[in-house]
Coordinates of N, CA and C in Angstrom, one line a residue:
X154 N 18.0 -41.5 -19.8 CA 18.4 -40.3 -20.6 C 19.0 -39.2 -19.6
X155 N 20.1 -38.5 -20.1 CA 20.8 -37.5 -19.5 C 20.0 -36.3 -19.7
X156 N 20.2 -35.3 -18.7 CA 19.7 -34.0 -18.9 C 20.2 -33.4 -20.2
X157 N 19.3 -32.9 -21.0 CA 19.6 -32.4 -22.4 C 19.8 -30.9 -22.4
X158 N 19.2 -30.2 -21.3 CA 19.2 -28.8 -21.5 C 18.5 -28.2 -20.1
X159 N 18.5 -26.9 -20.0 CA 17.8 -26.3 -18.9 C 17.1 -25.0 -19.4
X160 N 15.9 -25.0 -19.1 CA 15.1 -23.8 -19.6 C 14.4 -23.1 -18.3
X161 N 14.8 -21.8 -18.1 CA 14.3 -21.1 -17.0 C 13.4 -20.0 -17.4
X162 N 12.2 -20.0 -16.9 CA 11.3 -19.0 -17.3 C 10.7 -18.3 -16.1
X163 N 10.9 -17.0 -16.0 CA 10.4 -16.1 -14.8 C 9.4 -15.3 -15.2
X164 N 8.2 -15.3 -14.6 CA 7.1 -14.5 -14.8 C 7.1 -13.2 -13.9
X165 N 7.5 -12.0 -14.5 CA 7.7 -10.8 -13.7 C 6.5 -10.0 -13.6
X166 N 5.9 -9.7 -12.5 CA 4.7 -8.7 -12.5 C 5.2 -7.3 -12.7
X167 N 4.4 -6.7 -13.7 CA 4.9 -5.3 -13.9 C 6.4 -5.1 -14.4
X168 N 7.1 -4.2 -13.7 CA 8.5 -3.9 -14.2 C 9.6 -4.3 -13.2
X169 N 9.1 -5.0 -12.0 CA 10.1 -5.3 -11.0 C 10.8 -6.5 -11.4
X170 N 12.2 -6.5 -11.2 CA 13.0 -7.8 -11.4 C 13.9 -7.8 -10.3
X171 N 13.5 -8.9 -9.3 CA 14.2 -9.1 -8.0 C 15.0 -10.4 -8.1
X172 N 14.7 -11.3 -9.1 CA 15.4 -12.4 -9.2 C 15.8 -12.7 -10.8
X173 N 16.9 -13.1 -11.2 CA 17.3 -13.3 -12.5 C 17.6 -14.8 -12.8
X174 N 17.6 -15.1 -14.1 CA 17.9 -16.5 -14.5 C 19.1 -17.1 -13.9
X175 N 20.1 -16.3 -14.0 CA 21.5 -16.8 -13.7 C 21.5 -17.2 -12.1
X176 N 20.7 -16.5 -11.3 CA 20.7 -16.9 -9.9 C 19.9 -18.3 -9.8
X177 N 18.9 -18.6 -10.5 CA 18.3 -19.9 -10.5 C 19.2 -20.9 -11.0
X178 N 19.9 -20.6 -12.1 CA 20.9 -21.5 -12.5 C 22.0 -22.0 -11.7
X179 N 22.3 -20.9 -10.8 CA 23.4 -21.3 -9.6 C 22.8 -22.3 -8.7
X180 N 21.4 -22.1 -8.4 CA 20.8 -23.0 -7.5 C 20.9 -24.3 -8.0
X181 N 20.6 -24.6 -9.2 CA 20.5 -25.8 -9.9 C 21.8 -26.5 -9.8
X182 N 22.9 -25.6 -10.4 CA 24.2 -26.2 -10.5 C 24.8 -26.5 -9.1
X183 N 24.4 -25.8 -8.0 CA 24.9 -26.1 -6.7 C 24.5 -27.3 -6.2
X184 N 23.4 -28.0 -6.8 CA 22.9 -29.4 -6.4 C 23.5 -30.3 -7.3
X185 N 23.5 -30.0 -8.7 CA 23.9 -31.0 -9.7 C 25.0 -30.2 -10.5
X186 N 26.2 -30.4 -10.0 CA 27.4 -29.7 -10.6 C 27.6 -30.2 -12.2
X187 N 27.4 -31.5 -12.3 CA 27.5 -32.0 -13.8 C 26.0 -32.3 -14.3
X188 N 25.3 -31.2 -14.4 CA 23.9 -31.4 -14.7 C 23.6 -32.2 -16.0
X189 N 24.4 -31.9 -17.0 CA 24.3 -32.5 -18.3 C 24.7 -33.9 -18.5
X190 N 25.5 -34.3 -17.4 CA 25.9 -35.7 -17.3 C 25.0 -36.5 -16.2
X191 N 24.0 -35.9 -15.8 CA 23.1 -36.5 -14.7 C 21.9 -37.0 -15.4
X192 N 21.5 -38.2 -15.0 CA 20.2 -38.8 -15.5 C 19.0 -38.0 -15.2
X193 N 18.1 -37.8 -16.0 CA 16.8 -37.1 -15.6 C 16.1 -37.8 -14.4
X194 N 16.2 -39.1 -14.3 CA 15.6 -39.8 -13.3 C 16.2 -39.7 -11.9
X195 N 17.4 -39.2 -12.0 CA 18.2 -38.9 -10.7 C 18.0 -37.4 -10.2
X196 N 17.5 -36.5 -11.1 CA 17.1 -35.2 -10.5 C 15.8 -35.1 -9.8
X197 N 16.0 -34.6 -8.6 CA 14.8 -34.4 -7.7 C 14.1 -33.0 -7.9
X198 N 13.1 -33.0 -8.7 CA 12.4 -31.8 -8.9 C 11.8 -31.1 -7.7
X199 N 11.4 -32.0 -6.8 CA 10.9 -31.5 -5.6 C 11.9 -30.7 -4.8
X200 N 13.1 -31.3 -4.6 CA 14.1 -30.6 -4.0 C 14.6 -29.2 -4.7
X201 N 14.6 -29.2 -5.9 CA 14.8 -28.0 -6.6 C 13.7 -26.9 -6.5
X202 N 12.5 -27.4 -6.4 CA 11.5 -26.4 -6.1 C 11.5 -25.9 -4.7
X203 N 11.8 -26.7 -3.7 CA 12.0 -26.3 -2.3 C 13.1 -25.2 -2.2
X204 N 14.3 -25.5 -2.8 CA 15.4 -24.5 -2.8 C 15.0 -23.3 -3.4
X205 N 14.4 -23.3 -4.6 CA 14.1 -22.0 -5.2 C 13.0 -21.2 -4.4
X206 N 12.1 -21.9 -3.8 CA 11.1 -21.2 -3.0 C 11.6 -20.5 -1.6
X207 N 12.9 -20.9 -1.4 CA 13.5 -20.2 -0.3 C 14.0 -18.8 -0.5
X208 N 14.0 -18.6 -1.8 CA 14.3 -17.2 -2.2 C 13.2 -16.3 -1.9
X209 N 13.4 -15.2 -1.2 CA 12.3 -14.4 -0.7 C 11.6 -13.6 -1.7
X210 N 12.0 -13.6 -2.9 CA 11.3 -12.9 -3.9 C 10.6 -13.9 -4.9
X211 N 10.5 -15.2 -4.5 CA 9.9 -16.2 -5.4 C 8.4 -16.5 -4.8
X212 N 7.4 -16.3 -5.5 CA 6.1 -16.8 -5.1 C 5.7 -18.2 -5.5
X213 N 6.1 -18.7 -6.7 CA 5.7 -20.0 -7.2 C 6.9 -20.5 -7.9
X214 N 7.1 -21.8 -7.8 CA 8.1 -22.5 -8.5 C 7.6 -23.9 -9.0
X215 N 7.9 -24.2 -10.3 CA 7.4 -25.5 -10.9 C 8.6 -26.2 -11.7
X216 N 9.0 -27.2 -11.4 CA 10.2 -27.9 -12.0 C 9.8 -29.2 -12.5
X217 N 10.0 -29.4 -13.8 CA 9.7 -30.7 -14.4 C 10.6 -30.9 -15.6
X218 N 10.6 -32.2 -16.0 CA 11.5 -32.5 -17.3 C 10.4 -32.9 -18.5
X219 N 10.7 -32.4 -19.7 CA 9.9 -32.9 -20.8 C 10.4 -34.1 -21.5
X220 N 9.9 -34.6 -22.4 CA 10.2 -35.9 -23.0 C 11.5 -35.9 -23.8
X221 N 12.0 -34.7 -24.0 CA 13.4 -34.6 -24.7 C 14.4 -34.6 -23.6
X222 N 14.2 -34.6 -22.4 CA 15.2 -34.7 -21.4 C 15.6 -33.3 -20.9
X223 N 14.8 -32.3 -21.3 CA 15.0 -30.8 -20.9 C 14.6 -30.6 -19.6
X224 N 15.3 -30.0 -18.7 CA 14.7 -29.6 -17.3 C 14.0 -28.2 -17.4
X225 N 12.8 -28.1 -17.1 CA 12.1 -26.9 -17.3 C 11.8 -26.3 -15.8
X226 N 12.0 -25.0 -15.6 CA 11.8 -24.4 -14.4 C 10.9 -23.1 -14.7
X227 N 9.7 -23.1 -14.1 CA 8.9 -22.0 -14.3 C 8.8 -21.4 -12.9
X228 N 8.9 -20.0 -12.8 CA 9.0 -19.3 -11.6 C 8.0 -18.1 -11.7
X229 N 7.3 -17.8 -10.6 CA 6.5 -16.6 -10.5 C 7.1 -15.7 -9.4
X230 N 7.5 -14.6 -9.8 CA 8.1 -13.6 -8.9 C 7.0 -13.0 -8.0
X231 N 7.2 -12.7 -6.8 CA 6.4 -11.8 -5.9 C 6.2 -10.4 -6.5
X232 N 5.2 -9.9 -6.3 CA 4.8 -8.6 -6.7 C 4.6 -7.6 -5.4
X233 N 5.6 -6.8 -5.1 CA 5.5 -5.8 -4.0 C 4.6 -4.7 -4.5
X234 N 3.8 -4.2 -3.4 CA 2.9 -3.1 -3.7 C 3.1 -1.8 -3.0
X235 N 3.8 -2.0 -1.8 CA 4.3 -0.8 -1.1 C 5.5 -1.2 -0.3
X236 N 6.2 0.0 0.1 CA 7.5 -0.2 0.9 C 7.2 0.3 2.2
X237 N 7.4 -0.5 3.4 CA 7.1 -0.3 4.7 C 8.4 0.2 5.3
X238 N 8.5 1.4 5.8 CA 9.7 1.8 6.5 C 9.3 2.0 8.1
X239 N 10.0 1.0 8.8 CA 9.8 1.0 10.3 C 11.1 1.7 10.9
X240 N 10.9 1.8 12.3 CA 11.9 2.5 13.1 C 13.3 1.6 12.9
X241 N 13.2 0.4 12.9 CA 14.3 -0.5 12.9 C 14.6 -1.2 11.6
X242 N 13.6 -1.2 10.7 CA 13.6 -2.1 9.4 C 12.8 -1.5 8.3
X243 N 13.3 -1.8 7.2 CA 12.3 -1.4 5.9 C 12.3 -2.7 5.0
X244 N 11.1 -2.9 4.5 CA 10.8 -4.0 3.6 C 9.7 -3.8 2.9
X245 N 9.5 -4.6 1.8 CA 8.3 -4.5 0.9 C 7.2 -5.5 1.5
X246 N 6.0 -5.0 1.0 CA 4.8 -5.9 1.4 C 4.3 -6.2 -0.1
X247 N 3.9 -7.6 -0.4 CA 3.5 -7.8 -1.8 C 2.0 -8.0 -1.8
X248 N 1.5 -8.4 -2.9 CA 0.0 -8.2 -3.1 C -0.8 -9.3 -2.5
X249 N -0.1 -10.2 -1.7 CA -0.8 -11.1 -0.9 C -0.6 -10.7 0.7
X250 N 0.1 -9.8 1.0 CA 0.4 -9.2 2.4 C 1.8 -9.9 2.8
X251 N 2.5 -10.6 2.1 CA 3.7 -11.2 2.6 C 4.8 -10.1 2.5
X252 N 5.8 -10.3 3.5 CA 6.8 -9.3 3.6 C 8.0 -9.8 2.6
X253 N 8.8 -8.9 2.0 CA 9.9 -9.0 1.1 C 11.0 -8.3 1.7
X254 N 12.3 -8.8 1.8 CA 13.4 -8.0 2.2 C 13.8 -7.0 1.1
X255 N 14.3 -5.8 1.2 CA 14.7 -4.9 0.3 C 15.9 -5.7 -0.5
X256 N 15.9 -5.4 -1.7 CA 17.0 -6.0 -2.6 C 18.2 -5.1 -2.7
X257 N 19.5 -5.7 -2.6 CA 20.7 -5.0 -2.6 C 21.0 -4.5 -4.2
X258 N 20.2 -5.0 -5.2 CA 20.6 -4.8 -6.6 C 19.4 -4.0 -7.3
X259 N 18.2 -4.0 -6.8 CA 17.1 -3.4 -7.3 C 16.3 -2.6 -6.4
X260 N 15.8 -1.4 -6.8 CA 14.8 -0.5 -6.0 C 13.6 -0.5 -6.7
X261 N 12.4 -0.8 -6.0 CA 11.2 -0.8 -6.8 C 10.5 0.6 -6.4
X262 N 10.0 1.2 -7.4 CA 9.3 2.5 -7.2 C 7.9 2.3 -6.7
X263 N 7.8 2.5 -5.4 CA 6.5 2.1 -4.8 C 6.0 3.2 -3.9
X264 N 4.8 3.0 -3.5 CA 4.4 4.0 -2.4 C 5.0 3.6 -1.1
X265 N 5.6 4.7 -0.4 CA 6.3 4.5 0.8 C 5.3 4.6 2.0
X266 N 5.2 3.6 3.0 CA 4.5 3.9 4.2 C 5.2 4.0 5.4
X267 N 5.1 5.0 6.1 CA 6.1 5.3 7.3 C 5.2 6.0 8.4
X268 N 5.9 6.5 9.5 CA 5.3 7.1 10.5 C 5.3 6.5 11.9
X269 N 4.2 6.6 12.6 CA 4.1 6.1 14.0 C 3.4 4.7 13.8
X270 N 4.3 3.8 13.6 CA 3.9 2.4 13.3 C 4.5 1.5 14.4
X271 N 3.8 0.5 14.7 CA 4.3 -0.6 15.6 C 5.4 -1.3 14.9
X272 N 6.6 -1.4 15.5 CA 7.7 -2.1 14.8 C 7.5 -3.6 14.5
X273 N 7.9 -4.0 13.4 CA 7.7 -5.5 13.0 C 9.1 -6.1 12.7
X274 N 9.3 -7.3 13.1 CA 10.5 -8.1 12.8 C 10.2 -9.2 11.8
X275 N 10.7 -8.9 10.5 CA 10.3 -9.9 9.5 C 10.9 -11.4 9.7
X276 N 12.0 -11.4 10.6 CA 12.5 -12.7 10.8 C 11.7 -13.6 11.7
X277 N 10.7 -12.8 12.4 CA 9.7 -13.6 13.3 C 8.2 -13.6 12.7
X278 N 8.0 -12.7 11.8 CA 6.8 -12.6 11.1 C 6.9 -12.4 9.6
X279 N 6.2 -13.4 8.8 CA 6.5 -13.4 7.4 C 5.5 -12.7 6.6
X280 N 4.5 -12.1 7.1 CA 3.3 -11.3 6.5 C 2.3 -10.8 7.3
X281 N 1.3 -10.2 6.9 CA 0.2 -9.6 7.5 C -0.7 -10.8 8.0
X282 N -1.0 -11.0 9.2 CA -1.9 -12.0 9.8 C -3.4 -11.5 9.6
X283 N -4.0 -11.8 8.5 CA -5.4 -11.2 8.2 C -6.5 -11.8 9.1
X284 N -6.1 -13.1 9.7 CA -7.0 -13.8 10.6 C -7.2 -13.1 11.9
X285 N -6.1 -12.3 12.4 CA -6.1 -11.7 13.7 C -6.3 -10.2 13.3
X286 N -7.5 -9.9 13.0 CA -7.9 -8.6 12.7 C -7.6 -7.5 13.7
X287 N -7.7 -7.7 15.1 CA -7.5 -6.7 16.0 C -6.0 -6.4 16.2
X288 N -5.2 -7.6 16.1 CA -3.8 -7.4 16.2 C -3.2 -6.7 15.1
X289 N -3.7 -6.8 13.9 CA -3.1 -6.4 12.7 C -3.9 -5.3 11.9
X290 N -4.8 -4.7 12.6 CA -5.8 -3.8 12.1 C -5.2 -2.7 11.3
X291 N -4.1 -2.1 11.8 CA -3.4 -1.0 11.2 C -2.8 -1.4 9.9
X292 N -2.1 -2.5 9.9 CA -1.5 -3.0 8.7 C -2.5 -3.4 7.7
X293 N -3.6 -4.0 8.0 CA -4.6 -4.4 7.3 C -5.2 -3.3 6.5
X294 N -5.5 -2.1 7.2 CA -6.2 -0.9 6.8 C -5.2 -0.3 5.7
X295 N -3.9 -0.4 6.0 CA -2.9 0.2 5.0 C -2.9 -0.6 3.7
X296 N -2.9 -2.0 3.9 CA -2.9 -2.8 2.8 C -4.1 -2.6 1.8
X297 N -5.4 -2.4 2.4 CA -6.4 -2.2 1.6 C -6.4 -0.8 1.0
X298 N -5.8 0.1 1.6 CA -5.6 1.4 1.1 C -4.8 1.6 -0.1
X299 N -3.8 0.8 0.0 CA -2.6 0.8 -1.1 C -3.3 0.0 -2.3
X300 N -4.0 -1.1 -2.0 CA -4.6 -1.8 -3.1 C -5.6 -1.0 -3.8
X301 N -6.3 0.0 -3.1 CA -7.3 0.7 -3.8 C -6.5 1.8 -4.5
X302 N -5.5 2.4 -4.1 CA -4.7 3.4 -4.8 C -4.1 2.8 -6.1
X303 N -3.6 1.6 -5.9 CA -2.9 0.9 -7.0 C -3.8 0.5 -8.3
X304 N -5.1 0.3 -8.0 CA -6.0 -0.1 -9.1 C -6.6 1.1 -9.7
X305 N -6.3 2.3 -9.2 CA -6.8 3.6 -9.7 C -5.6 4.3 -10.5
X306 N -5.8 4.5 -11.8 CA -4.7 5.2 -12.4 C -4.4 6.7 -12.0
X307 N -5.5 7.4 -11.6 CA -5.2 8.8 -11.1 C -4.6 8.7 -9.8
X308 N -5.0 7.9 -8.9 CA -4.4 7.9 -7.6 C -3.0 7.3 -7.6
X309 N -2.7 6.4 -8.4 CA -1.5 5.8 -8.6 C -0.5 6.9 -9.0
X310 N -0.8 7.6 -9.9 CA 0.0 8.7 -10.5 C 0.1 9.8 -9.5
X311 N -0.7 10.0 -8.5 CA -0.7 11.1 -7.6 C 0.1 10.8 -6.2
X312 N -0.2 9.8 -5.5 CA 0.3 9.5 -4.3 C 1.5 8.8 -4.3
X313 N 2.5 9.4 -3.5 CA 3.9 8.7 -3.3 C 4.2 8.2 -2.0
X314 N 3.4 8.8 -0.9 CA 3.7 8.5 0.4 C 2.5 8.4 1.4
X315 N 2.4 7.4 2.2 CA 1.4 7.3 3.2 C 2.1 7.4 4.6
X316 N 1.7 8.5 5.3 CA 2.3 8.7 6.7 C 1.3 8.6 7.8
X317 N 1.6 7.8 8.8 CA 0.8 7.7 10.0 C 1.2 8.6 11.0
X318 N 0.4 9.5 11.4 CA 0.8 10.7 12.3 C 0.6 10.3 13.7
X319 N 0.9 11.0 14.6 CA 1.0 10.6 15.9 C -0.5 10.4 16.6
X320 N -1.4 10.9 15.7 CA -2.9 10.6 16.2 C -3.5 9.4 15.6
X321 N -2.5 8.7 14.9 CA -2.8 7.4 14.1 C -3.9 7.7 13.0
X322 N -3.7 8.9 12.4 CA -4.5 9.3 11.2 C -3.6 9.1 10.1
X323 N -4.2 9.0 8.7 CA -3.4 8.8 7.6 C -3.2 10.2 7.0
X324 N -1.9 10.5 6.6 CA -1.6 11.6 5.7 C -1.1 11.2 4.5
X325 N -1.5 11.7 3.4 CA -1.1 11.3 2.0 C -0.2 12.4 1.5
X326 N 1.0 12.1 0.8 CA 1.8 13.1 0.2 C 1.8 12.9 -1.3
X327 N 1.3 13.8 -2.0 CA 1.1 13.7 -3.4 C 2.6 13.9 -4.1
X328 N 2.8 13.4 -5.4 CA 3.9 13.6 -6.1 C 4.1 15.1 -6.5
X329 N 3.0 15.8 -6.7 CA 3.0 17.1 -7.2 C 2.4 18.0 -6.3
X330 N 2.8 19.3 -6.3 CA 2.3 20.3 -5.3 C 3.0 20.4 -4.0
X331 N 2.7 21.4 -3.1 CA 3.3 21.4 -1.9 C 2.5 21.0 -0.6
X332 N 1.3 20.4 -1.0 CA 0.3 20.2 0.2 C 0.5 18.7 0.5
X333 N -0.2 18.5 1.7 CA -0.3 17.1 2.2 C -1.8 16.9 2.3
X334 N -2.2 15.7 2.3 CA -3.6 15.4 2.4 C -3.9 14.7 3.6
X335 N -4.7 15.3 4.5 CA -5.2 14.5 5.8 C -6.4 13.6 5.4
X336 N -6.2 12.5 5.5 CA -7.1 11.4 5.1 C -8.0 10.8 6.3
X337 N -7.4 10.9 7.4 CA -8.1 10.3 8.5 C -7.8 8.8 8.6
X338 N -9.0 8.0 8.7 CA -9.0 6.6 8.7 C -9.5 6.1 7.3
X339 N -9.4 4.7 7.2 CA -9.9 4.2 6.0 C -11.5 4.1 5.8
X340 N -12.2 4.6 6.8 CA -13.6 4.6 6.8 C -14.1 5.6 5.7
X341 N -15.1 5.1 4.9 CA -15.5 5.8 3.7 C -14.4 6.1 2.8
X342 N -13.5 5.3 2.6 CA -12.4 5.4 1.7 C -12.7 5.8 0.3
X343 N -13.7 5.3 -0.3 CA -14.1 5.5 -1.8 C -14.7 6.9 -1.9
X344 N -15.4 7.2 -0.8 CA -16.0 8.6 -0.8 C -14.8 9.7 -0.8
X345 N -14.0 9.5 0.2 CA -13.0 10.4 0.4 C -12.0 10.6 -0.9
X346 N -11.7 9.5 -1.6 CA -10.9 9.6 -2.8 C -11.6 10.1 -3.9
X347 N -12.9 9.9 -3.9 CA -13.7 10.6 -5.0 C -13.7 12.1 -4.7
X348 N -13.8 12.5 -3.6 CA -13.8 14.0 -3.3 C -12.5 14.5 -3.5
X349 N -11.5 13.8 -3.3 CA -10.2 14.3 -3.4 C -9.8 14.5 -5.0
X350 N -10.2 13.4 -5.7 CA -10.1 13.5 -7.1 C -10.8 14.7 -7.9
X351 N -12.0 15.0 -7.4 CA -12.9 16.0 -7.9 C -12.2 17.3 -7.5
X352 N -11.7 17.4 -6.4 CA -10.9 18.7 -6.1 C -9.7 19.0 -6.9
X353 N -8.9 17.9 -7.1 CA -7.8 18.1 -7.9 C -8.1 18.4 -9.4
X354 N -9.2 17.9 -9.8 CA -9.5 18.1 -11.2 C -10.3 19.4 -11.4
X355 N -11.0 19.9 -10.4 CA -11.7 21.1 -10.6 C -11.2 22.2 -9.7
X356 N -11.1 22.0 -8.3 CA -10.6 23.0 -7.5 C -9.3 23.6 -7.7
X357 N -8.2 22.7 -8.2 CA -6.9 23.2 -8.4 C -6.7 24.1 -9.6
X358 N -7.7 24.1 -10.4 CA -7.7 24.9 -11.6 C -7.8 26.5 -11.1
X359 N -8.5 26.7 -10.0 CA -8.7 28.0 -9.5 C -7.5 28.6 -8.9
X360 N -6.9 28.0 -8.0 CA -5.7 28.6 -7.3 C -4.4 28.0 -7.6
X361 N -4.2 26.9 -8.4 CA -3.0 26.3 -8.8 C -2.7 25.3 -7.8
X362 N -1.5 24.5 -8.2 CA -1.1 23.4 -7.5 C -0.5 23.7 -6.1
X363 N 0.1 25.0 -6.0 CA 1.0 25.4 -4.9 C 0.3 26.3 -4.0
X364 N -1.0 26.5 -4.0 CA -1.8 27.4 -3.2 C -2.0 26.8 -1.8
X365 N -2.1 25.5 -1.6 CA -2.5 25.0 -0.3 C -1.4 24.1 0.4
X366 N -1.4 24.3 1.7 CA -0.5 23.4 2.5 C -1.1 22.2 2.9
X367 N -2.5 22.2 3.1 CA -3.2 21.0 3.6 C -4.5 20.9 3.1
X368 N -4.8 19.7 2.6 CA -6.0 19.3 2.0 C -6.7 18.3 2.9
X369 N -7.8 18.5 3.6 CA -8.4 17.7 4.6 C -9.8 17.1 4.1
X370 N -9.7 15.8 3.9 CA -10.8 15.1 3.5 C -11.4 14.1 4.4
X371 N -11.0 14.2 5.7 CA -11.3 13.1 6.7 C -12.8 13.2 7.0
X372 N -13.5 14.3 6.9 CA -14.7 14.5 7.2 C -15.8 14.2 6.0
X373 N -16.9 13.5 6.5 CA -17.8 12.9 5.4 C -18.2 14.2 4.4
X374 N -18.1 13.8 3.1 CA -18.5 14.8 2.1 C -18.1 16.2 2.2
X375 N -16.8 16.4 2.8 CA -16.2 17.7 3.0 C -14.8 17.7 2.4
X376 N -14.3 18.8 1.7 CA -12.9 19.0 1.5 C -12.6 20.2 2.1
X377 N -11.8 20.4 3.2 CA -11.4 21.6 3.8 C -9.9 21.8 3.6
X378 N -9.6 23.0 3.0 CA -8.3 23.4 2.6 C -7.8 24.5 3.4
X379 N -6.4 24.3 3.7 CA -5.6 25.4 4.3 C -4.6 26.0 3.4
X380 N -4.7 27.3 3.2 CA -3.8 27.9 2.2 C -2.5 28.2 2.7
X381 N -1.5 28.2 1.9 CA -0.1 28.5 2.4 C 0.1 30.0 2.9

């Protein structure tokens, strides 16, 4: 039986689109130029899966043929959760800690992480090494911080940047207001975020969004503010 059709299905996490069906079709046609004149038995689904998985935006690929002779391709796209801006390079980090290059066609609206960070070459390192905690402790802490922010609707709407200052402390930049938030380390992270949220919900009502230049939550059970 010759190939009777091609069905490409891509599961996009949230609203990001880094790979489109026409790109996948080009991969298939690059191997089988006369696809519909090619016998299904002569199509290597493993080869196609390997080629598709070489795309840096693809997490999973499953290629098979149904009994009607149609070639089915199911793809799971990677989900970036923050953008890491280094001194020499910028890239995305996905929800598994893998690195993704920036796309020339699409920009994802994510939390930006920058500052005094050790430079990373993604041609040599493909993701965060969670097994080597001491070597990657800084990135692991940032990864856990972003995951916490992302799962909380209030924090996701509030935070747009994470900056690592020269003292290796975390500073958060909100999307609204003129202040920055000195977060310190990720120790007692839940308590710090809880105090920050209470301050935004209750304390900001008194003096307004633009009254402070710094909100310090790095000390346990304290919110220390510096007025403009």
